[in-house]
mmCIF file of C-alpha atoms and ligand atoms in Angstrom:
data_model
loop_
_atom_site.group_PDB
_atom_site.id
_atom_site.type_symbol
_atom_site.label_atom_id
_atom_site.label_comp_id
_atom_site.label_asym_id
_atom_site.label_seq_id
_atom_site.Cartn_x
_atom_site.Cartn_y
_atom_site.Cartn_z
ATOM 1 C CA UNK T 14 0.000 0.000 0.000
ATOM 2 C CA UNK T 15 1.623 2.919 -0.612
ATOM 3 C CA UNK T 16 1.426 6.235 1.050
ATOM 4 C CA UNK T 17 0.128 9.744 -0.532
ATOM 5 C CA UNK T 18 0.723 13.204 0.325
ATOM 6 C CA UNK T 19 -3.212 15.443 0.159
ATOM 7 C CA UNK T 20 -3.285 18.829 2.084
ATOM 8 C CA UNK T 21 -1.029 18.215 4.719
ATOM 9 C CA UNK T 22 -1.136 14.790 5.845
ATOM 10 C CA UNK T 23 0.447 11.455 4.781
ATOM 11 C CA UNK T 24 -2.205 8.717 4.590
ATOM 12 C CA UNK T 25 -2.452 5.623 2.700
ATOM 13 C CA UNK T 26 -3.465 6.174 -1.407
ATOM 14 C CA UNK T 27 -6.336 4.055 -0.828
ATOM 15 C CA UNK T 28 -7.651 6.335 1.746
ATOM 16 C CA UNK T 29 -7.566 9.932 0.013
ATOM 17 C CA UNK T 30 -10.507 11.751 -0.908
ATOM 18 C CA UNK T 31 -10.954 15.135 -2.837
ATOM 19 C CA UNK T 32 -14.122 16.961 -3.627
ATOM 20 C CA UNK T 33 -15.900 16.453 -6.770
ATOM 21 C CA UNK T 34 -16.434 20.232 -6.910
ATOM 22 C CA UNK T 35 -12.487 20.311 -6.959
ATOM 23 C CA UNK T 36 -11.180 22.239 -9.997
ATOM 24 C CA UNK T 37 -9.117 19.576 -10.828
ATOM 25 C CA UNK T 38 -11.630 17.580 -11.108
ATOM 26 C CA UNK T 39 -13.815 20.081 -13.200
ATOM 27 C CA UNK T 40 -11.736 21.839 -15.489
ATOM 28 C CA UNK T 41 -8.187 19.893 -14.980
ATOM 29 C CA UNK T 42 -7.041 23.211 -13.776
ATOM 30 C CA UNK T 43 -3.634 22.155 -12.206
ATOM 31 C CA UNK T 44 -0.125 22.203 -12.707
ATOM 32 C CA UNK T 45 1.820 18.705 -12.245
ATOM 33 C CA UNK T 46 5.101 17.225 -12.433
ATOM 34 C CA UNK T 47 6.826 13.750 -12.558
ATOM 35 C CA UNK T 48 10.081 13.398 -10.440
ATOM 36 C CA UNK T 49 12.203 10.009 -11.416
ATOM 37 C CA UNK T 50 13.822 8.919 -7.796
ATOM 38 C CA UNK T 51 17.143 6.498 -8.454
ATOM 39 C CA UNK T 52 17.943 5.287 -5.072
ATOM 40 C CA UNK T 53 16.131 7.203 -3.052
ATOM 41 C CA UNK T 54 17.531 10.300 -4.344
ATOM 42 C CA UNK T 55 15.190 11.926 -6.686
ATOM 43 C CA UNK T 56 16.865 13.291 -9.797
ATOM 44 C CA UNK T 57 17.034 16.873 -10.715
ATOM 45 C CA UNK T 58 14.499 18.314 -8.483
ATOM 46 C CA UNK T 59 15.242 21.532 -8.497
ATOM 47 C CA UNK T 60 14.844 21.638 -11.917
ATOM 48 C CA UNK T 61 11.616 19.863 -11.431
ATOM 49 C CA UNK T 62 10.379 22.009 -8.863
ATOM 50 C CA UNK T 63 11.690 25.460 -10.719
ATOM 51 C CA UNK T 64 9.535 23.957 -13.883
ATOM 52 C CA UNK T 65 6.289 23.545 -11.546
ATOM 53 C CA UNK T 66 6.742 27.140 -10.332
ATOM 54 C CA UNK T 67 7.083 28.163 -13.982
ATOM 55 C CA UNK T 68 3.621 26.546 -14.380
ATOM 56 C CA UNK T 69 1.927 27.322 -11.460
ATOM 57 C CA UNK T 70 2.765 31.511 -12.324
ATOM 58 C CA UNK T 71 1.262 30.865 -15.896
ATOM 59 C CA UNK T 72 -1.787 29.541 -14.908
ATOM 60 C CA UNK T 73 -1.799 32.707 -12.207
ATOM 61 C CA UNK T 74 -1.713 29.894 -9.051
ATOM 62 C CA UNK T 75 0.071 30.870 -6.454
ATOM 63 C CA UNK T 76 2.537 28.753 -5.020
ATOM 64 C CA UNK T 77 1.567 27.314 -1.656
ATOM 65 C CA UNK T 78 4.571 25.929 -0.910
ATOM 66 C CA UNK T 79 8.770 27.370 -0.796
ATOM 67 C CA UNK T 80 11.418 25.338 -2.530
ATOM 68 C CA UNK T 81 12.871 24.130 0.434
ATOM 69 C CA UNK T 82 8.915 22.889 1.782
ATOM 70 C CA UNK T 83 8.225 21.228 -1.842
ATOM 71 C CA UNK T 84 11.769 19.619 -1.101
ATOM 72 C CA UNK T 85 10.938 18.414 2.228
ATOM 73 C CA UNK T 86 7.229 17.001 1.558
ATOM 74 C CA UNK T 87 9.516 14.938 -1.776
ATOM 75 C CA UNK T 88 12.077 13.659 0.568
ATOM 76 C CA UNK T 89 9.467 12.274 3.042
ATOM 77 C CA UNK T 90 7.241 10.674 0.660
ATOM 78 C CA UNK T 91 10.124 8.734 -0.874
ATOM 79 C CA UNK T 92 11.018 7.849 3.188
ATOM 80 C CA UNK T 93 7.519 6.942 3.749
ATOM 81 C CA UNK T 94 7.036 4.212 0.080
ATOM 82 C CA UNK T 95 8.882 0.915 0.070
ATOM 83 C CA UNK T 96 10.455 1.115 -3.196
ATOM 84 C CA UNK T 97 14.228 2.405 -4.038
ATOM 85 C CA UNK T 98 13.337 3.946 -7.647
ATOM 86 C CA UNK T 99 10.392 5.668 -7.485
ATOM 87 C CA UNK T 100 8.211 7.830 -9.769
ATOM 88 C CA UNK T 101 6.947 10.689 -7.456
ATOM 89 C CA UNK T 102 3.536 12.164 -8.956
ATOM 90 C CA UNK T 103 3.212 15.819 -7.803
ATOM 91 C CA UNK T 104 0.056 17.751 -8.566
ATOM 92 C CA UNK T 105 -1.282 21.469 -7.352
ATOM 93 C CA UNK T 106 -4.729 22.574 -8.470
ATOM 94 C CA UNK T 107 -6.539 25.515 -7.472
ATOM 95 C CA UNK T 108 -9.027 23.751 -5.132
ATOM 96 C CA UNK T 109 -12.580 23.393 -4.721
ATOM 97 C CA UNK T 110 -15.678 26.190 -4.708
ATOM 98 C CA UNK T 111 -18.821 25.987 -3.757
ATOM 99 C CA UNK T 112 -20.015 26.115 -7.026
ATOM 100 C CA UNK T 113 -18.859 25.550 -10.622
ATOM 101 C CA UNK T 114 -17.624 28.427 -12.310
ATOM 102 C CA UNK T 115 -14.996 29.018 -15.050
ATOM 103 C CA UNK T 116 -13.664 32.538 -13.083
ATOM 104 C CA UNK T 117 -11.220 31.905 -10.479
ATOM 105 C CA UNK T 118 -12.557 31.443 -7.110
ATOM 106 C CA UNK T 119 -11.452 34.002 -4.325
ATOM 107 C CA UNK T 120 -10.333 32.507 -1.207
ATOM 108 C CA UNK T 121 -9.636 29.032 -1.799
ATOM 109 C CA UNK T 122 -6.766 26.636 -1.023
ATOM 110 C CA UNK T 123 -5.235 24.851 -3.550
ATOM 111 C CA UNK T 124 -5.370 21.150 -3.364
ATOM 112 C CA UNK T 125 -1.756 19.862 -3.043
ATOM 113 C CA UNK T 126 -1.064 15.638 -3.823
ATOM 114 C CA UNK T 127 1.767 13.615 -4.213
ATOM 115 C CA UNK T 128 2.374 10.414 -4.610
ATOM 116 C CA UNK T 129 4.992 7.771 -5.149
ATOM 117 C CA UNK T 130 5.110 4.191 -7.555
ATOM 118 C CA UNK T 131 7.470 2.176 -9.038
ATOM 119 C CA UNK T 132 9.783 3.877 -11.265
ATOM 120 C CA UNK T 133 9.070 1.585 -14.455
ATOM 121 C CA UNK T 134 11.700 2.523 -17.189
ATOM 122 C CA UNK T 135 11.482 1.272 -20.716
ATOM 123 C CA UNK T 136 12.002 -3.088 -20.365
ATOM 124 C CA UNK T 137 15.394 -5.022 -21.900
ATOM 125 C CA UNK T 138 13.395 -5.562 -25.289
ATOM 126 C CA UNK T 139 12.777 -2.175 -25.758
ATOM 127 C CA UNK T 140 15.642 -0.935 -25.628
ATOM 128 C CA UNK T 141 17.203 -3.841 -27.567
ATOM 129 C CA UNK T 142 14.618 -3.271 -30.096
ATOM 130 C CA UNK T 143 13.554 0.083 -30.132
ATOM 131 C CA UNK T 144 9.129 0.542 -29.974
ATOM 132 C CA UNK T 145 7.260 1.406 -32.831
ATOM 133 C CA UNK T 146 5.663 5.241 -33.322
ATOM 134 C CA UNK T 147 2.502 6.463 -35.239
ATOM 135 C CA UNK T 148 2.830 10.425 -36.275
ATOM 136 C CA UNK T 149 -0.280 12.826 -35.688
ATOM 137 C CA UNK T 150 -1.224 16.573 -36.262
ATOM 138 C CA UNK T 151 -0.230 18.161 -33.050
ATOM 139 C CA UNK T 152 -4.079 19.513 -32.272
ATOM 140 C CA UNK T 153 -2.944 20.702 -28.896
ATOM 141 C CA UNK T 154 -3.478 24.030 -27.281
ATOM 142 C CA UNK T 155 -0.628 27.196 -27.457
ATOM 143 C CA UNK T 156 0.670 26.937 -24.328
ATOM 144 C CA UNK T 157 2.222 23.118 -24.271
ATOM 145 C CA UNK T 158 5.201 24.772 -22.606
ATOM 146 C CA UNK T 159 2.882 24.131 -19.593
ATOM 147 C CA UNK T 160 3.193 21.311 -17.387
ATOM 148 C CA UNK T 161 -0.717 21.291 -16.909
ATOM 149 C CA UNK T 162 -3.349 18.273 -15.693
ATOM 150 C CA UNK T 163 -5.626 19.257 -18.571
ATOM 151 C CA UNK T 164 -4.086 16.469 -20.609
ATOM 152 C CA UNK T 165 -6.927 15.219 -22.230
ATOM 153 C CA UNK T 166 -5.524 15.788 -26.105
ATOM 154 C CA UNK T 167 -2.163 14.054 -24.932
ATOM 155 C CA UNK T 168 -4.587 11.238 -23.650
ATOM 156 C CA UNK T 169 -6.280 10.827 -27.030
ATOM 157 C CA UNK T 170 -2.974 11.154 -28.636
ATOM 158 C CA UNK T 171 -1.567 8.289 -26.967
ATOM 159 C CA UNK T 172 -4.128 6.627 -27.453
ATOM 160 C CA UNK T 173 -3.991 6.526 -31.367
ATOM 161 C CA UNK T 174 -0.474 4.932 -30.862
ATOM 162 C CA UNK T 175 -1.660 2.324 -28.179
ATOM 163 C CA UNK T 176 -4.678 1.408 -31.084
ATOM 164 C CA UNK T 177 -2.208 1.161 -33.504
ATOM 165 C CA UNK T 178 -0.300 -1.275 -31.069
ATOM 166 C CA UNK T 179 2.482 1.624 -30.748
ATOM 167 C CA UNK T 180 4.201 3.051 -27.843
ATOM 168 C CA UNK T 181 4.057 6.686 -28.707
ATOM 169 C CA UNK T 182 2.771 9.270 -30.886
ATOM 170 C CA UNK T 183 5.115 11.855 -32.706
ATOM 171 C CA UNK T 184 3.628 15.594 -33.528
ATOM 172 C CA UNK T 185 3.819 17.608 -35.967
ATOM 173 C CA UNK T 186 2.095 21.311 -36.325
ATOM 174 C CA UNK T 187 2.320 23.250 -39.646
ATOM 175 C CA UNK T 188 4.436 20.328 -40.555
ATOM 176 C CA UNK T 189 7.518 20.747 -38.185
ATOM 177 C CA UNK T 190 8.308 18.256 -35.368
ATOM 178 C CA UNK T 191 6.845 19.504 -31.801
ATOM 179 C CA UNK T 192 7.242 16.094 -29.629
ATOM 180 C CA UNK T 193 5.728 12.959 -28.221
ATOM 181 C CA UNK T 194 2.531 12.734 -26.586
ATOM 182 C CA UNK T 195 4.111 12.285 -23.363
ATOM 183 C CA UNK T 196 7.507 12.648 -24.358
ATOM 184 C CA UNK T 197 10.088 15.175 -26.027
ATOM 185 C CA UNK T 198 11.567 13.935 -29.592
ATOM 186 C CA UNK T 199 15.700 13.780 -30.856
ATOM 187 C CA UNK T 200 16.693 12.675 -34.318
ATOM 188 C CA UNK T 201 19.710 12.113 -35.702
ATOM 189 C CA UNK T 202 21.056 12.920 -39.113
ATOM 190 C CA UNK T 203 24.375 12.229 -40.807
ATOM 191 C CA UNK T 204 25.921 11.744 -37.270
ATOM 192 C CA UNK T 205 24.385 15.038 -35.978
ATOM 193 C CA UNK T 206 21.890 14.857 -32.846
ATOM 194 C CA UNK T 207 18.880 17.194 -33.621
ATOM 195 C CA UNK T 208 16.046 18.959 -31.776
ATOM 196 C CA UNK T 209 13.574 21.003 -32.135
ATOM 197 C CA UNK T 210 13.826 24.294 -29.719
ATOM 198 C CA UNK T 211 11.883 25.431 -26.646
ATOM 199 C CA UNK T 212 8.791 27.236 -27.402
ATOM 200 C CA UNK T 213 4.968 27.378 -26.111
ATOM 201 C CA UNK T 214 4.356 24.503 -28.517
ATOM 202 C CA UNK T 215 6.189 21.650 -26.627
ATOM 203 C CA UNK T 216 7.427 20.922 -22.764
ATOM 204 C CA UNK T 217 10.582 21.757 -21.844
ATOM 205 C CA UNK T 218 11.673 18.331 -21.252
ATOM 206 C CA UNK T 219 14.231 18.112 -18.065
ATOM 207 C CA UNK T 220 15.246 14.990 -19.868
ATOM 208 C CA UNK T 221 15.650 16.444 -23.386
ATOM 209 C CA UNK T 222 18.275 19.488 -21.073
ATOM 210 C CA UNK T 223 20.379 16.425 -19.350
ATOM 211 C CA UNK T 224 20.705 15.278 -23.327
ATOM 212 C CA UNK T 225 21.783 18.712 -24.510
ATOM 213 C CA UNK T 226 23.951 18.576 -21.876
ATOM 214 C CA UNK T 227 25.422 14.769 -22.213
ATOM 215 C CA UNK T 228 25.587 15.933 -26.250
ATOM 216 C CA UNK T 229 27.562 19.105 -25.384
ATOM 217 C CA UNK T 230 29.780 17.303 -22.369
ATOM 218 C CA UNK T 231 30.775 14.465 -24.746
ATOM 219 C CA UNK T 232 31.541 16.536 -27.771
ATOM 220 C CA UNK T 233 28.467 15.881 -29.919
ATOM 221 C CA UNK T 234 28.128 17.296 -32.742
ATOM 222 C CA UNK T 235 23.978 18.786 -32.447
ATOM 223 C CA UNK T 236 21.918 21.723 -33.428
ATOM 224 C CA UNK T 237 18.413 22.949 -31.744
ATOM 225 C CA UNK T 238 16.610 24.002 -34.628
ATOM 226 C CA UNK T 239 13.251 23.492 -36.157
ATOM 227 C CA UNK T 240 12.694 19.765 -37.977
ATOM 228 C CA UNK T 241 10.751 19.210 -40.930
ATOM 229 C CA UNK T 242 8.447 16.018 -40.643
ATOM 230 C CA UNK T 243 10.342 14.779 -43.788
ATOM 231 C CA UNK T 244 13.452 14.807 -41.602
ATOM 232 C CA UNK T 245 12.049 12.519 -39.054
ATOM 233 C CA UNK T 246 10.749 10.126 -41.251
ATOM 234 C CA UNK T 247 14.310 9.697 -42.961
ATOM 235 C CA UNK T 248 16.300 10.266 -40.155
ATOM 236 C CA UNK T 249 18.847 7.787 -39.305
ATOM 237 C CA UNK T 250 17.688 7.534 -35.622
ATOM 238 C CA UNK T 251 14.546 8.851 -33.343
ATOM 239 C CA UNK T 252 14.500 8.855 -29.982
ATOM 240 C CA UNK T 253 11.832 9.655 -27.015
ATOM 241 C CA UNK T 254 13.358 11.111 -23.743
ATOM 242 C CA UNK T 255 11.276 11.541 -20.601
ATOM 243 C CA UNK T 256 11.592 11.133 -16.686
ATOM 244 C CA UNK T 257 10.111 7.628 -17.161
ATOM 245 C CA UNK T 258 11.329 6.632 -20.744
ATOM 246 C CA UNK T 259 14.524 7.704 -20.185
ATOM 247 C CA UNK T 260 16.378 7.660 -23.951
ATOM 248 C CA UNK T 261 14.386 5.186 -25.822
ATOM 249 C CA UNK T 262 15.015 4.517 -29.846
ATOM 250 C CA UNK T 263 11.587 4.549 -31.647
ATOM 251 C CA UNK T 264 12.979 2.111 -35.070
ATOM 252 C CA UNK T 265 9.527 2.654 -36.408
ATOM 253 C CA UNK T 266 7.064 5.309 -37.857
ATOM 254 C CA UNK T 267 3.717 4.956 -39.329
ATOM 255 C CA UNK T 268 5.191 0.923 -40.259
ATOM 256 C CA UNK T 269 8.037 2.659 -41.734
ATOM 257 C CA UNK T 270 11.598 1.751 -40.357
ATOM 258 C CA UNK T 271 14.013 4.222 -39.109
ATOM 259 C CA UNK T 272 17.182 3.989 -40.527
ATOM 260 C CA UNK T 273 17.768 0.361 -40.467
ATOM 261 C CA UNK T 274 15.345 -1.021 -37.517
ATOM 262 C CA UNK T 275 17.619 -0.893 -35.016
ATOM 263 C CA UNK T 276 18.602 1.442 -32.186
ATOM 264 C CA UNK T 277 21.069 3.426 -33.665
ATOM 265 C CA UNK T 278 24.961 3.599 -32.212
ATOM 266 C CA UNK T 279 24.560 7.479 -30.821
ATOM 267 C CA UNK T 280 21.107 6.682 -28.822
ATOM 268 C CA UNK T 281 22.935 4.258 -27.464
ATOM 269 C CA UNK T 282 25.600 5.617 -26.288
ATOM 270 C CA UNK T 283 23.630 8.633 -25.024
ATOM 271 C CA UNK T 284 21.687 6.115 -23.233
ATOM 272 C CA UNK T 285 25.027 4.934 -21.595
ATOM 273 C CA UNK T 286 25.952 8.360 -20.711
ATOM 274 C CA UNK T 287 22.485 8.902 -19.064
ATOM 275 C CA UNK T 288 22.635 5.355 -17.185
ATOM 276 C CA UNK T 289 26.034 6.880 -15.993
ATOM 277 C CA UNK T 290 25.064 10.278 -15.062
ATOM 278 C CA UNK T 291 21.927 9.455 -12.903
ATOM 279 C CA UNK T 292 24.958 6.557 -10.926
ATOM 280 C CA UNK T 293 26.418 10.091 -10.586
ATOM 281 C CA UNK T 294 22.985 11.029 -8.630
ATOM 282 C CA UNK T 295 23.063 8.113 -6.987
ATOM 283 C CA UNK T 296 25.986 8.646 -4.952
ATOM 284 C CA UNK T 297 25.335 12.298 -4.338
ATOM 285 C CA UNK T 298 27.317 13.660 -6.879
HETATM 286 N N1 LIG A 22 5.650 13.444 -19.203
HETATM 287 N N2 LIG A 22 6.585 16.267 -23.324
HETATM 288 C C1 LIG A 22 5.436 15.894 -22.745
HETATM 289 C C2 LIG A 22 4.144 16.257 -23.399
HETATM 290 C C3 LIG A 22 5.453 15.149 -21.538
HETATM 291 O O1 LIG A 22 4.309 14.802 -20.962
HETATM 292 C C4 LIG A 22 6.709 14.789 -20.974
HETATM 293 C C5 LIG A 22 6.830 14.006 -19.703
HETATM 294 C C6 LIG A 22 7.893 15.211 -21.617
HETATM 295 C C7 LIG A 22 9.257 14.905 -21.063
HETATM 296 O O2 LIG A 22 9.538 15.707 -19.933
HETATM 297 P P1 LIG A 22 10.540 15.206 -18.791
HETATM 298 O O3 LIG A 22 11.827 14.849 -19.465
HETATM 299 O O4 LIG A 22 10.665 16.399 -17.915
HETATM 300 O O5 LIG A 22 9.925 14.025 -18.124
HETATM 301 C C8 LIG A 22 7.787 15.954 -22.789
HETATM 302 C C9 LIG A 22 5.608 12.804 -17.907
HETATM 303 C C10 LIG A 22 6.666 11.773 -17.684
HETATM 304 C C11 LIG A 22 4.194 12.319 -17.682
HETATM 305 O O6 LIG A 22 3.281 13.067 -18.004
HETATM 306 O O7 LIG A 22 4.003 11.215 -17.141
#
């Protein structure tokens, strides 16, 4: 059984209750994040937490909590669940009214929650084999720079990849690469590690910066610039990054292969590097 975090107290999942008339629950008006934990240390949480502030001042919520109280409240959730990699699910929404209305209610406290599972990164046949990708019209809203619980088009767009017995969709708006339903996107051409540049039209992946960062540490040769959907699809390798996914090849899109089915040589070694920098974490480094 594992052990939440709702307004203030520590109780068991199973246990926690929120209003239906919570605004969350109404009009997925919340800010979230997803906070990998490798040993009991989570990884990069000031970034994480810096990114939720980011969110929470777009959507004009203010931030109930200070770093070091977000920090706290992280640490003693990951004390309080059994397992040593955990996924910590942090979400802050701006709470429940007496009544349903789309203006912002005056006087009411956010609803805070957190909660911890398994961290489940990508299985040994995945990233042996790479997964297989559909491609979609990005029909998301202009602000996907937002890490937001109104995540209902991300939902449906996973969902096409699921149907089509994929593991993730790849966008595209006005025919340029954005990034995966639940995920940020890297190519690579001619030995050169692309990817497409922060804007409002995609997350700004914490994964996708420890990449740039592996890429620019290890004397990659990359460029952030905008991708053409012709480049993906004749790429020599495509990758999804996330907290969860880690650096996974996609070797597939729309039942066409990537380069020649197989993870490609610099995905895998950026995966080493990654497996290497979060041992790094690990030991407090
Ligand atoms: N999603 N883009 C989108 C739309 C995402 O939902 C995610 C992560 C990412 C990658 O961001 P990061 O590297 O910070 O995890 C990019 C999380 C894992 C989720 O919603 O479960």
């Amino acid at each position: 059984m594992s052990t939440c975090y709702l307004n203030g107290t520590y109780q068991p999942l199973a246990e926690a209750r929120v209003s239906p008339m919570d605004r969350g629950f109404l009009f997925g008006d919340g800010a979230y994040e997803v906070i990998p934990v490798y040993s009991r240390r989570p990884f990069r949480l000031a970034e994480h937490l810096a990114r939720l502030e980011r969110t929470l001042e777009a959507l004009r919520l203010p931030n109930p909590y200070r770093l070091d109280e977000w920090a706290g409240i992280v640490h003693e959730i990951v004390a309080r669940n059994t397992w040593s990699d955990q996924s910590i699910y942090l979400q802050v929404t701006r709470g429940a009214d007496t009544r349903r209305n789309h203006a912002f209610p005056i006087g009411v406290q956010p609803t805070v929650f957190l909660m911890s599972e398994a961290l489940v990164t990508p299985p040994a046949d995945q990233l042996a084999n790479g997964v297989a990708a559909v491609s979609a019209a990005d029909f998301r809203w202009l602000r996907c720079d937002l890490k937001t619980t109104a995540l209902l088009a991300n939902c449906l767009l996973r969902q096409m990849a699921i149907d089509h017995g994929c593991a993730e969709t790849v966008l595209f708006r006005d025919g340029f690469l954005t990034e995966g339903s639940a995920s940020n996107i890297f190519i690579v051409r001619d030995g050169v590690l692309l990817a497409p540049p922060k804007s409002h039209l995609m997350l700004p992946g914490i994964t996708y910066d420890v990449v740039l960062e592996l890429a620019a540490k290890h004397g990659v040769a990359h460029e952030v610039r905008d991708i053409l959907k012709d480049e993906v699809r004749t790429a020599d390798e495509v990758w999804m990054t996330s907290s969860t996914k880690e650096v996974l090849a996609i070797t597939s899109l729309d039942d066409r292969l990537i380069g020649d089915g197989r993870p490609g040589p610099v995905g895998r070694q950026m995966l080493a590097w990654y497996q290497d920098f979060k041992k790094t974490v690990m030991r407090g480094g």
